[in-house]
Structures are given as structure tokens and as C-alpha cells.
């Protein structure tokens, strides 16, 4: 699982916040918690249970309360809110930074940022950005495509034809997200997959080379990222292996960052149209997710047929 570092500078530049205090070095403070704090109780002098690792947001309510505070009360609160553990303070609605806060923050080289955005918008944008940037991450070898709106991760040994199958699927109207390496992120108990920037929109076809999918098939043939719903593992056809022909065997899963992704193992054999088979597998997955299990339906037919024969061919 990759360690991902996010700094105040990353946040400032992504959301175009204006730096009011602190120097360039202060922007290198690391953000450790993907959450914010509106310090109502802290401004009253109550500090128990306060999470100092959160970004502090000062909105209209906080700024209005600050205006009525004494110099001593402001000094005590601002000294507390600008501790080393706190990444930064963000002032919303274009309000001016209080003089005493500016003085303390400059002395401590603590970053105070300002924006004209409304408080609720700042909280949503900040937490969303941090959730994405701080999400646990790992990289997998494979190809990620979106088929019928579902993210399908194709895995298997090198030389199994994953990229060639992806090309066939793209020609059928499905979407490419990543080829060769898939970066996976854990967000809200879902696995989100995307391509590394250097490989984005590119597909490697042996004997042809690297092709730019968006230029060859249009920008609507690629997608930046998608939730990974299904893993299809491709393996060489083995004559001696007893493959599941009905679909009633125990379900298999692939673990990605602690999340179990449904997994299908498909044998690759010359003459098999793997793109069509994968389309069928995804369609069957969609039906199953809606409660229509073809394997179970077939099993019930067999049981009814057996029962019918036991009764001498008469309905019971």
C-alpha cells in the first residue's frame, strides 16, 4: 500500500486559495487528516477532545464571534489554533484575517489561507480533494476497461492478450481506462482505478506498438477513472483442468486494498472470441446483481426435471 503525502501547498494550488501569512516553507506542512474543524468551542476556551490535526475553517459565524472577543481571549484561542499539529487555517467568504491572528501566525510562520468561496463549499471541496489524494493506493498489472457501465479489471500473465482483447472491446464501443498498469485507490469502501499519467489513453499492441486510443477512436473511447466492479483473470487453456461450465461453483474474489472484488477465471484458447465472452460474462454479472442468476435457474430446472422423472413423468 503506497504512502501518499499531501501538503498545504497541494491544497492551496488545487483550490486557488490565497496565502495571507506564513512563508513558502510553511506550505510544506503535511496534512494527515482528511477532515476540517470549525472551532466554535475552541474560541470559547474549551480545548478538550479537540482534533488539532484537522484544517481549521473560519466562516461567518466564527468571524462574527471573534469580533466580540476580548484581546486576551483572542490571543489564547489563536495561540491554540496555530499549533504545529494544525496544517493551516482557511478563512471563507473573503473576510479579512483578524489583526491578532495575522500577527501570531506571522511570528510562528503559520499558513493562513483566504478564499471568497462560501464555507460549505470550502468544506466540501477541501474534504473531497483530501479524500482522493490521501486514499490508500496500490498498483496492479492489468488492463482496466468499462463495459456496459461496469469497471472490469483484466488480469493474467504477460502474453495472454489482455491489450488485444481491450482493443476489440474498444472497437465494440466500450471504454479504456488503463493499460499495463492500473493505479487503484480505496475511496469510501470502493476501489477506484485509473491510469498513471504517463500511460493515459495509451494501449500497447504487440507487433504494432503504442497507439493513442483517444486519437484513433475518439475522445469518447477513453475514461479517466472508474470503480472496479469485476475482475476477469485470463489464463492459458489447460486440457486437464475441469472448468466451471454451469456457474454454480463457489464464488471467487480478488482482494484489492481489503475490498473483495468478484472474480471470474476465463481460459484463453485459440479460436475463442474473448471479447464476446467477456461481454457475456459482464452481462451475466449485471443480471446476477439484479437477482437474476442463470446458474441457479438452470440448477432449479434440473431439480424439477429429476423430481418429474421420480414421479414417473407425472406432475406432483
CSV table of C-alpha atoms in Angstrom, one decimal, residues 60-186:
chain,number,residue,atom,x,y,z
A,60,UNK,CA,-19.0,34.0,9.0
A,61,UNK,CA,-20.2,32.6,12.4
A,62,UNK,CA,-16.7,32.2,13.7
A,63,UNK,CA,-15.6,35.6,12.4
A,64,UNK,CA,-18.6,37.2,14.0
A,65,UNK,CA,-17.8,35.6,17.3
A,66,UNK,CA,-14.2,36.7,17.1
A,67,UNK,CA,-15.2,40.3,16.7
A,68,UNK,CA,-16.8,40.2,20.1
A,69,UNK,CA,-13.9,38.5,21.9
A,70,UNK,CA,-11.5,40.4,24.2
A,71,UNK,CA,-7.9,40.8,23.1
A,72,UNK,CA,-6.8,38.3,25.8
A,73,UNK,CA,-9.4,35.7,24.7
A,74,UNK,CA,-8.4,36.1,21.0
A,75,UNK,CA,-4.7,35.7,21.9
A,76,UNK,CA,-5.3,32.5,23.8
A,77,UNK,CA,-7.5,31.0,21.1
A,78,UNK,CA,-5.3,32.0,18.2
A,79,UNK,CA,-2.2,30.6,20.0
A,80,UNK,CA,-4.0,27.3,20.3
A,81,UNK,CA,-5.3,27.2,16.8
A,82,UNK,CA,-1.9,27.8,15.3
A,83,UNK,CA,0.0,24.9,16.9
A,84,UNK,CA,2.4,22.8,14.9
A,85,UNK,CA,-0.1,19.9,14.6
A,86,UNK,CA,-2.6,22.0,12.7
A,87,UNK,CA,-1.9,22.2,9.0
A,88,UNK,CA,-3.5,25.6,8.3
A,89,UNK,CA,-6.4,28.0,8.8
A,90,UNK,CA,-8.8,28.8,5.9
A,91,UNK,CA,-10.9,32.0,6.2
A,92,UNK,CA,-14.0,31.9,3.9
A,93,UNK,CA,-16.4,34.5,2.3
A,94,UNK,CA,-13.5,36.8,1.5
A,95,UNK,CA,-13.3,38.0,5.1
A,96,UNK,CA,-10.2,39.8,6.4
A,97,UNK,CA,-7.8,38.0,8.6
A,98,UNK,CA,-8.0,39.4,12.2
A,99,UNK,CA,-5.0,41.5,13.0
A,100,UNK,CA,-4.0,39.5,16.1
A,101,UNK,CA,-4.3,36.2,14.2
A,102,UNK,CA,-2.1,37.6,11.4
A,103,UNK,CA,0.4,38.8,13.9
A,104,UNK,CA,0.6,35.4,15.7
A,105,UNK,CA,0.6,33.4,12.5
A,106,UNK,CA,3.4,35.5,11.0
A,107,UNK,CA,5.5,35.1,14.2
A,108,UNK,CA,5.0,31.3,14.1
A,109,UNK,CA,5.3,31.1,10.3
A,110,UNK,CA,1.9,29.5,10.3
A,111,UNK,CA,-0.1,29.4,7.0
A,112,UNK,CA,-3.4,31.3,6.9
A,113,UNK,CA,-5.3,31.0,3.6
A,114,UNK,CA,-8.3,33.0,2.4
A,115,UNK,CA,-11.0,32.4,-0.2
A,116,UNK,CA,-14.2,34.2,-1.4
A,117,UNK,CA,-16.0,30.8,-1.5
A,118,UNK,CA,-18.8,30.1,0.9
A,119,UNK,CA,-18.0,28.0,4.0
A,120,UNK,CA,-20.0,24.9,3.0
A,121,UNK,CA,-18.3,24.9,-0.4
A,122,UNK,CA,-14.9,25.2,1.1
A,123,UNK,CA,-15.5,22.2,3.4
A,124,UNK,CA,-16.9,20.0,0.6
A,125,UNK,CA,-14.1,20.9,-1.9
A,126,UNK,CA,-11.3,20.5,0.8
A,127,UNK,CA,-12.5,17.2,2.1
A,128,UNK,CA,-13.2,15.8,-1.4
A,129,UNK,CA,-9.7,16.8,-2.5
A,130,UNK,CA,-8.1,15.3,0.6
A,131,UNK,CA,-10.2,12.1,0.3
A,132,UNK,CA,-8.9,11.5,-3.2
A,133,UNK,CA,-5.3,12.5,-2.5
A,134,UNK,CA,-4.9,10.6,0.8
A,135,UNK,CA,-6.8,7.4,-0.3
A,136,UNK,CA,-4.8,4.2,0.2
A,137,UNK,CA,-3.3,3.2,-3.1
A,138,UNK,CA,-1.7,0.2,-4.8
A,139,UNK,CA,-0.7,-0.5,-8.4
A,140,UNK,CA,-1.7,-3.7,-10.3
A,141,UNK,CA,-0.6,-5.2,-13.6
A,142,UNK,CA,-3.5,-5.5,-15.9
A,143,UNK,CA,-6.0,-3.7,-18.2
A,144,UNK,CA,-9.0,-1.7,-16.9
A,145,UNK,CA,-12.0,-1.2,-19.2
A,146,UNK,CA,-15.5,-0.1,-18.6
A,147,UNK,CA,-18.1,-2.5,-20.2
A,148,UNK,CA,-21.8,-1.7,-20.0
A,149,UNK,CA,-21.1,0.9,-17.3
A,150,UNK,CA,-19.1,-1.6,-15.1
A,151,UNK,CA,-15.4,-1.4,-14.4
A,152,UNK,CA,-13.7,-4.6,-15.4
A,153,UNK,CA,-10.1,-5.4,-14.5
A,154,UNK,CA,-8.5,-7.8,-16.8
A,155,UNK,CA,-5.5,-9.7,-15.2
A,156,UNK,CA,-3.3,-12.6,-16.2
A,157,UNK,CA,0.2,-13.4,-17.2
A,158,UNK,CA,2.1,-11.3,-19.8
A,159,UNK,CA,1.3,-12.5,-23.3
A,160,UNK,CA,-2.3,-13.5,-22.6
A,161,UNK,CA,-3.6,-10.9,-25.0
A,162,UNK,CA,-5.1,-8.5,-22.5
A,163,UNK,CA,-4.4,-5.4,-24.5
A,164,UNK,CA,-5.6,-7.0,-27.8
A,165,UNK,CA,-8.8,-8.0,-26.1
A,166,UNK,CA,-9.2,-4.4,-24.8
A,167,UNK,CA,-8.7,-3.2,-28.4
A,168,UNK,CA,-11.5,-5.5,-29.6
A,169,UNK,CA,-13.8,-4.2,-26.7
A,170,UNK,CA,-13.0,-0.6,-27.6
A,171,UNK,CA,-14.0,-1.2,-31.2
A,172,UNK,CA,-17.3,-2.6,-29.9
A,173,UNK,CA,-17.9,0.7,-28.1
A,174,UNK,CA,-16.5,0.1,-24.6
A,175,UNK,CA,-14.1,2.4,-22.8
A,176,UNK,CA,-10.4,2.1,-21.9
A,177,UNK,CA,-9.2,3.4,-18.6
A,178,UNK,CA,-5.7,1.9,-18.2
A,179,UNK,CA,-3.4,-0.5,-20.0
A,180,UNK,CA,-0.5,-2.4,-18.4
A,181,UNK,CA,-0.6,-0.6,-15.0
A,182,UNK,CA,-3.7,0.2,-13.1
A,183,UNK,CA,-3.5,2.5,-10.1
A,184,UNK,CA,-6.1,1.5,-7.5
A,185,UNK,CA,-7.4,3.8,-4.7
A,186,UNK,CA,-9.6,2.9,-1.8
